[in-house]
Every structure is written in C-alpha cells, then in structure tokens.
PDB file of C-alpha atoms in Angstrom:
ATOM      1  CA  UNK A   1     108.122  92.027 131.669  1.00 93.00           C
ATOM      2  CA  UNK A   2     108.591  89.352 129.023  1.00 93.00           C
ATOM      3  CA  UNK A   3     110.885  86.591 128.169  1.00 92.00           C
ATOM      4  CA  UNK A   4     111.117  86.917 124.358  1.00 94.00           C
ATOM      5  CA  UNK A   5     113.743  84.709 122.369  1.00 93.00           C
ATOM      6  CA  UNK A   6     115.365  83.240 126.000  1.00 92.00           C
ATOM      7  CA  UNK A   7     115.830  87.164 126.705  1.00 94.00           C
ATOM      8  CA  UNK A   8     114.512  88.891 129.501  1.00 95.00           C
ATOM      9  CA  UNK A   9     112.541  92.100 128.634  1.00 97.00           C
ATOM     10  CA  UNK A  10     111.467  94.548 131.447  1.00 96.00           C
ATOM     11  CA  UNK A  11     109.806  98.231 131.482  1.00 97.00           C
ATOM     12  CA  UNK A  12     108.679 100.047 133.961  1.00 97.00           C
ATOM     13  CA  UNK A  13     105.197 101.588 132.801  1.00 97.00           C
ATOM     14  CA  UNK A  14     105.507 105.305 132.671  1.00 96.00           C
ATOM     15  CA  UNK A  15     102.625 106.191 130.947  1.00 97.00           C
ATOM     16  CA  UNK A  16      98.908 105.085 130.640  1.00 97.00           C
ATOM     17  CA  UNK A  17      95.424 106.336 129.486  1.00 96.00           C
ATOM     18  CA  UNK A  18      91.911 105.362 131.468  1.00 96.00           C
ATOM     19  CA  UNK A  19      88.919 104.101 129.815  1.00 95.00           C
ATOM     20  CA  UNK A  20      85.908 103.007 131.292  1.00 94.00           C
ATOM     21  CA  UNK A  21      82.575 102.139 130.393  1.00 93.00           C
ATOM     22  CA  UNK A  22      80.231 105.531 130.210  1.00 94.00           C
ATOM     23  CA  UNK A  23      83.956 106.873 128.037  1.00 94.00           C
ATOM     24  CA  UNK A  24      81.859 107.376 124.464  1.00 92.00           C
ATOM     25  CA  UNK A  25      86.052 106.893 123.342  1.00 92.00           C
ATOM     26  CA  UNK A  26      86.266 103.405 125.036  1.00 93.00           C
ATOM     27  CA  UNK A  27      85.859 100.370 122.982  1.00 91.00           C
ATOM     28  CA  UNK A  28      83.352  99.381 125.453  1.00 94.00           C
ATOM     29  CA  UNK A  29      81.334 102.448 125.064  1.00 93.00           C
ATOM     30  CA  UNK A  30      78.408 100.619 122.909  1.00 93.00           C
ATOM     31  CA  UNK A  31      78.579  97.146 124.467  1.00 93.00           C
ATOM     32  CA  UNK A  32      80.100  93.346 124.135  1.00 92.00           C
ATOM     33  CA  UNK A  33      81.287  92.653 120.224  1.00 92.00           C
ATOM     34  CA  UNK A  34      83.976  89.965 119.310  1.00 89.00           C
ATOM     35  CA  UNK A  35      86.566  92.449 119.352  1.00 89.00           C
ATOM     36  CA  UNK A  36      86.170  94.261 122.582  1.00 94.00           C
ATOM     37  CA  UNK A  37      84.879  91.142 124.469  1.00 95.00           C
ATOM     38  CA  UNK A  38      88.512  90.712 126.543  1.00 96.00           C
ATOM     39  CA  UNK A  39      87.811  94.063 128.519  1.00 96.00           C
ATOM     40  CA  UNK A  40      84.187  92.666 129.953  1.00 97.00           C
ATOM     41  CA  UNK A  41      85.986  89.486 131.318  1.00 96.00           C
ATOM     42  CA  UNK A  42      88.076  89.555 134.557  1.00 96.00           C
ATOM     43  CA  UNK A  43      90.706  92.103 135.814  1.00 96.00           C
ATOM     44  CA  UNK A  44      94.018  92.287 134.605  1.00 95.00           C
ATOM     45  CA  UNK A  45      94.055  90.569 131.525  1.00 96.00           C
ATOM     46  CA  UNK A  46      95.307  91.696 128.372  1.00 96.00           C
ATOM     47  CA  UNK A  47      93.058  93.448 125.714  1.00 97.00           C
ATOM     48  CA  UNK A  48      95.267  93.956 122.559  1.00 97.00           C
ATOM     49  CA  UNK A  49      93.932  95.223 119.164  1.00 95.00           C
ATOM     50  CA  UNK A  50      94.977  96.899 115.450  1.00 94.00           C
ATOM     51  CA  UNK A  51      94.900 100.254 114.877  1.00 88.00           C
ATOM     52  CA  UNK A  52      95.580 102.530 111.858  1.00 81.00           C
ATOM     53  CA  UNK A  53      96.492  99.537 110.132  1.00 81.00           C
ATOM     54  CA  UNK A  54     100.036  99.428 111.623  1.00 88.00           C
ATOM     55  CA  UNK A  55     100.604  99.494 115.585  1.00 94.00           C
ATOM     56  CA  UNK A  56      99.593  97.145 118.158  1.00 97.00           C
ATOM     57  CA  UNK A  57      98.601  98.675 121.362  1.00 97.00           C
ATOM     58  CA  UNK A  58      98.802  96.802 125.152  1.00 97.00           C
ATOM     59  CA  UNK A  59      95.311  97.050 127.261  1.00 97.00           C
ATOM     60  CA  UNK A  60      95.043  95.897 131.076  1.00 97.00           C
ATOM     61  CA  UNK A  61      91.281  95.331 131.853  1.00 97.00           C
ATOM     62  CA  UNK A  62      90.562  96.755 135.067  1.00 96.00           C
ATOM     63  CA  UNK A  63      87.193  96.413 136.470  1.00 95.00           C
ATOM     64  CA  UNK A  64      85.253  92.974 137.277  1.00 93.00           C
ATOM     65  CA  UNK A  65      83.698  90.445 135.145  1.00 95.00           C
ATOM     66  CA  UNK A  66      80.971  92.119 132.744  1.00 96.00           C
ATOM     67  CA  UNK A  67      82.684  95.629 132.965  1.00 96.00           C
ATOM     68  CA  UNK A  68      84.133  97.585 130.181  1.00 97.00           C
ATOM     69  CA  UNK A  69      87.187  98.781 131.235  1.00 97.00           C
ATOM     70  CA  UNK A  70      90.602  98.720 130.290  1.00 97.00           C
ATOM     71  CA  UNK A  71      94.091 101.041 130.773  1.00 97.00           C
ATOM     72  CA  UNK A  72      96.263 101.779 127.873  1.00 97.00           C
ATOM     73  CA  UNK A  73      99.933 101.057 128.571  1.00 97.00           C
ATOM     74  CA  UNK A  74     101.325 103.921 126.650  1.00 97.00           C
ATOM     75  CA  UNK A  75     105.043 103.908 127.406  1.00 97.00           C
ATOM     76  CA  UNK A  76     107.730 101.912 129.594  1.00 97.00           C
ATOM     77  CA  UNK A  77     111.310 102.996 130.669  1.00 97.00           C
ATOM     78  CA  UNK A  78     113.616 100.262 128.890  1.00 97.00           C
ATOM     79  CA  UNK A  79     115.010  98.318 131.700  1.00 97.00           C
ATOM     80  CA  UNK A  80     116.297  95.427 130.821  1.00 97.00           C
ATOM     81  CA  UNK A  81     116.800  93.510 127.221  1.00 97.00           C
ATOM     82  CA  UNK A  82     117.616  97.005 125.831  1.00 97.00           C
ATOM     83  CA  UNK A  83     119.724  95.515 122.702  1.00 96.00           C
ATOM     84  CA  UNK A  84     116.669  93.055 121.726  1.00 97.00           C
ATOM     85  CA  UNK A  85     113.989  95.890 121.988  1.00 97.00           C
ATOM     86  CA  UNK A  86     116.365  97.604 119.751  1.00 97.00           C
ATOM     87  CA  UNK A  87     116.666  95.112 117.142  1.00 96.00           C
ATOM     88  CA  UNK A  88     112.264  94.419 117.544  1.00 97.00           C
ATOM     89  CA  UNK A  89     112.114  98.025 117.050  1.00 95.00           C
ATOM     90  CA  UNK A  90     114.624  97.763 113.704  1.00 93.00           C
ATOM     91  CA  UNK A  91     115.896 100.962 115.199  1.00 85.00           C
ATOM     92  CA  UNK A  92     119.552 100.647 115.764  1.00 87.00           C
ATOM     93  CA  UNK A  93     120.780 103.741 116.799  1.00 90.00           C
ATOM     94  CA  UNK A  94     117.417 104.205 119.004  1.00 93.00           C
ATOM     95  CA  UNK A  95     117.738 106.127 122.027  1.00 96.00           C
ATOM     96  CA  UNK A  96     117.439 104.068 125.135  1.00 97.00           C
ATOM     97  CA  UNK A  97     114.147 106.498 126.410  1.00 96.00           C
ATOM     98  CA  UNK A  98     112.674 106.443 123.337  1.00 96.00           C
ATOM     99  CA  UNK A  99     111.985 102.256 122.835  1.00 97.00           C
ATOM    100  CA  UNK A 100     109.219 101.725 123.921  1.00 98.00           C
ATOM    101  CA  UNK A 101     107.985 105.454 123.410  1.00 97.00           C
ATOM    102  CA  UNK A 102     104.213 105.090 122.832  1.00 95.00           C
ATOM    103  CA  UNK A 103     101.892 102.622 121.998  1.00 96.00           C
ATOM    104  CA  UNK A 104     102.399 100.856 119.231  1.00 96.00           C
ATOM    105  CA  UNK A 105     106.549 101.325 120.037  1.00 97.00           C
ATOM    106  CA  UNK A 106     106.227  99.458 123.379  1.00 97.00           C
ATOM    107  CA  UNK A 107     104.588  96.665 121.350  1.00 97.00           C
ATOM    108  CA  UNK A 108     107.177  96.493 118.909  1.00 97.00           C
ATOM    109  CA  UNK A 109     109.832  96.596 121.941  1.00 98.00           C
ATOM    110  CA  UNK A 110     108.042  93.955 123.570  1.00 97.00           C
ATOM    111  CA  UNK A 111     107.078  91.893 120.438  1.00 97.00           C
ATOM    112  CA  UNK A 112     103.253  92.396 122.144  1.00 96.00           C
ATOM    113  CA  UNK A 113     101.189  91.870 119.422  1.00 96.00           C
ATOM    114  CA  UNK A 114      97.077  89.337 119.156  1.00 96.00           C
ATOM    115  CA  UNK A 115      98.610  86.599 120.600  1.00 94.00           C
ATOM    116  CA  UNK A 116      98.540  88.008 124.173  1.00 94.00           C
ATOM    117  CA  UNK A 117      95.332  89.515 123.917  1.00 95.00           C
ATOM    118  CA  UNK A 118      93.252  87.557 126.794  1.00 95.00           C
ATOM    119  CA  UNK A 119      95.823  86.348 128.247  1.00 94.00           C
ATOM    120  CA  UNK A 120      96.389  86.591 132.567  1.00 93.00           C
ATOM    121  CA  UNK A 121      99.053  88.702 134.074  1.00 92.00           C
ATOM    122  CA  UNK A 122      99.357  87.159 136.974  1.00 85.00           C
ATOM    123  CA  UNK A 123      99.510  83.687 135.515  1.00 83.00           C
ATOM    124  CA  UNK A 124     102.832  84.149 133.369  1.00 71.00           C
ATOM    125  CA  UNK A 125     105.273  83.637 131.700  1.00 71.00           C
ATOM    126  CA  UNK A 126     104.295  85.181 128.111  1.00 79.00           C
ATOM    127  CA  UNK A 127     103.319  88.920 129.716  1.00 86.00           C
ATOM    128  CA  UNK A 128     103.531  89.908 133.855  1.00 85.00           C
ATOM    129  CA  UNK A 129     103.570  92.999 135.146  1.00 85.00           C
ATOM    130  CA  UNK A 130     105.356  93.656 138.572  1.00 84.00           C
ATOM    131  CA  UNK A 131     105.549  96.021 141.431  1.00 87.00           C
ATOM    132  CA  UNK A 132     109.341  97.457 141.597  1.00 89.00           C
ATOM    133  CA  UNK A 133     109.253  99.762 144.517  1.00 91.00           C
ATOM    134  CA  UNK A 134     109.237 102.857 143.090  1.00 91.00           C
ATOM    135  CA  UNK A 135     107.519 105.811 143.149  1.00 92.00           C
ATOM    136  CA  UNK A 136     107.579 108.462 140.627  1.00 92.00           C
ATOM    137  CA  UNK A 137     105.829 111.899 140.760  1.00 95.00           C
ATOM    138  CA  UNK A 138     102.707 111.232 138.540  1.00 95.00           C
ATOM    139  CA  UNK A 139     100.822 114.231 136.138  1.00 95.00           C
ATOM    140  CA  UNK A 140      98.010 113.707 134.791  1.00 95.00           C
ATOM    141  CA  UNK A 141      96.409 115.631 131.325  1.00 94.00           C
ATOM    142  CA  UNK A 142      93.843 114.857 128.579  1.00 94.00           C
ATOM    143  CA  UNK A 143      94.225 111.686 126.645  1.00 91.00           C
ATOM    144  CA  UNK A 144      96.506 111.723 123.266  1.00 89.00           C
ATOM    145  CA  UNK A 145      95.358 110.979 119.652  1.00 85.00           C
ATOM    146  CA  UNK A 146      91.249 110.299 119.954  1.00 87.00           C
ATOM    147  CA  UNK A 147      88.419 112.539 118.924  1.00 87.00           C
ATOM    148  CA  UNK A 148      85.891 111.395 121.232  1.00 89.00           C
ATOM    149  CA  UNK A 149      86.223 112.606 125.086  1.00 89.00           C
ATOM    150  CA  UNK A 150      89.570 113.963 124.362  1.00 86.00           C
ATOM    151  CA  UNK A 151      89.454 116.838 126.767  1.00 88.00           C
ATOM    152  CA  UNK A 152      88.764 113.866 130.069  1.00 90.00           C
ATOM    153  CA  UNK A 153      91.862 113.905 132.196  1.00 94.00           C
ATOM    154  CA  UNK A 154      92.234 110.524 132.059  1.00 95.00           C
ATOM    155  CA  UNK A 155      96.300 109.949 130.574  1.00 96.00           C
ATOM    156  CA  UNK A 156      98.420 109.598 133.785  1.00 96.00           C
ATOM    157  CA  UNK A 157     102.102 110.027 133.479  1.00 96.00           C
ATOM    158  CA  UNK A 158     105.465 109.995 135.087  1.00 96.00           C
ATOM    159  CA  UNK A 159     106.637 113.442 135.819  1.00 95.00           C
ATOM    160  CA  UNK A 160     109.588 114.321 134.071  1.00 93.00           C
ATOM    161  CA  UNK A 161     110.709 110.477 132.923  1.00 95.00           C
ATOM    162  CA  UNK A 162     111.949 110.954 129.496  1.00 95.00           C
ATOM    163  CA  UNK A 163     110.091 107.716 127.944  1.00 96.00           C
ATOM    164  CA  UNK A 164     107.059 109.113 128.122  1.00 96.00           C
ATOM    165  CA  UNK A 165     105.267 109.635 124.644  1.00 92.00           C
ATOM    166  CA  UNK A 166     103.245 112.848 124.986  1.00 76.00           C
ATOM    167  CA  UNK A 167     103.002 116.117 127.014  1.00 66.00           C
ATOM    168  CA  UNK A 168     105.133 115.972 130.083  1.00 56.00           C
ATOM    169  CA  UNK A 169     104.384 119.047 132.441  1.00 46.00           C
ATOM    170  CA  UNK A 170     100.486 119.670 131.840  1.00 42.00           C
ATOM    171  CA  UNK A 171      99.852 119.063 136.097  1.00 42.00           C
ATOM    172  CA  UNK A 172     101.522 120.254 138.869  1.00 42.00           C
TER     173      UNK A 172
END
C-alpha cells in the first residue's frame, strides 16, 4: 500500500522470488557494495534497484542486520487506486490483473522507484505492507528471467490468481 498523489494505492502481493545469501543469483552473493548495502541492514526494509536500463524492481530484506537477503515482490492484485495505477502505467485500456503484472509493472503501478529504497515498512506512510486475512493456495517453481541458480525453487506464487507474471500451475 501507498498513498501516491492524495490516492490510496493497495495490492495484495501475489507473487515473489527468494534470495538469500549462499544464492550465486542474489545481489548479496559476493558481499557488501554501495548498491546492495540495503539488504545487509535490518528486516523489512526496502531494497530497490535498475535493471535492464528500464524497470524498477521492489525488494523486502528479510533476514537480520549483516545478512544478505531480500524477496522480490513480483506481482500484486490491483486493489484499490485502480484508475491511478492505470494512468502510472500509461496503459489505458490495461486490464485490471495485469497492472501491476511483474516487476518492473508493479513499480510503475505503484510509482516505486530509488526513492524508497531503504526505507521501513513498518514505519510508513511512503510504502507499508499489511496483513489482509487471506489465504490463497500458494505454488511454488524456479525463479523467472536470471541465469544464475535458475533451476532453485525459490518463486512462490498464488495459485491460479490471474496477476501473477509467470508460470501459474508448475506445483501441486
């Protein structure tokens, strides 16, 4: 959730990918740098960074101070602020499931981009994530789009929840 513009946005992540720190496709895999130094601080803070030279992509650190570790945020259901993420996105005619359909999509959708990255989700109000109650059948597969350690089963999705970017029905 985000308040962008004196809009509420809100997702409900459907989608993420696990890296920790003996992953030779983590960020963290060869130690502390400038860029990577957000997922050795405290849990669930925000690790955001460039690739391809065109998407943003959302990181929650996940381990304790001076561990590598961080989860991808892959894809959110819209929930709310659905005509906003539409007009982030520059997508119009956008398909409500398919907003923030990805990585660098759910930044767009969010307007998540370097600002964020260090900043505490459970201090608010730029970036919070919240339980909602419910449940949802999870699969899990190999990771999408990396070279390194693709085969790990470390992507962990919602079963059958159209938002989600990749594979849907690779676990039972």
């Amino acid at each position: 959730m985000r308040e962008h513009a004196g809009e509420l946005l809100a997702g409900r992540i459907v989608e993420t990918e696990a890296y920790v720190p003996s992953d030779p496709a983590s960020h963290a895999f060869r130690g502390l740098t400038r860029r990577n130094r957000v997922m050795f601080g405290p849990p669930f803070h925000v690790y955001v960074y460039f690739i391809y030279g065109a998407n943003w992509c959302l990181n929650v650190t996940s381990e304790g101070e001076g561990v590598g570790a961080a989860v991808l945020v892959r894809a959110c259901e819209p929930l709310l602020g659905l005509g906003a993420m539409r007009a982030l996105r520059g997508r119009a005619g956008l398909p409500d499931h398919e907003l923030a359909r990805g990585p660098g999509n759910l930044c767009r959708a969010f307007a998540i981009g370097p600002e964020f990255d260090g900043a505490d989700l459970g201090a608010g109000p730029l970036l919070w994530i919240a339980d909602d109650g419910v449940r949802a059948r999870v699969g899990v597969s190999p990771r999408i789009g990396i070279a390194k350690a693709a085969a790990e089963p470390m992507r962990f999705y919602a079963r059958g929840n159209p938002s989600v970017s990749g594979p849907r029905a690779l676990s039972p």
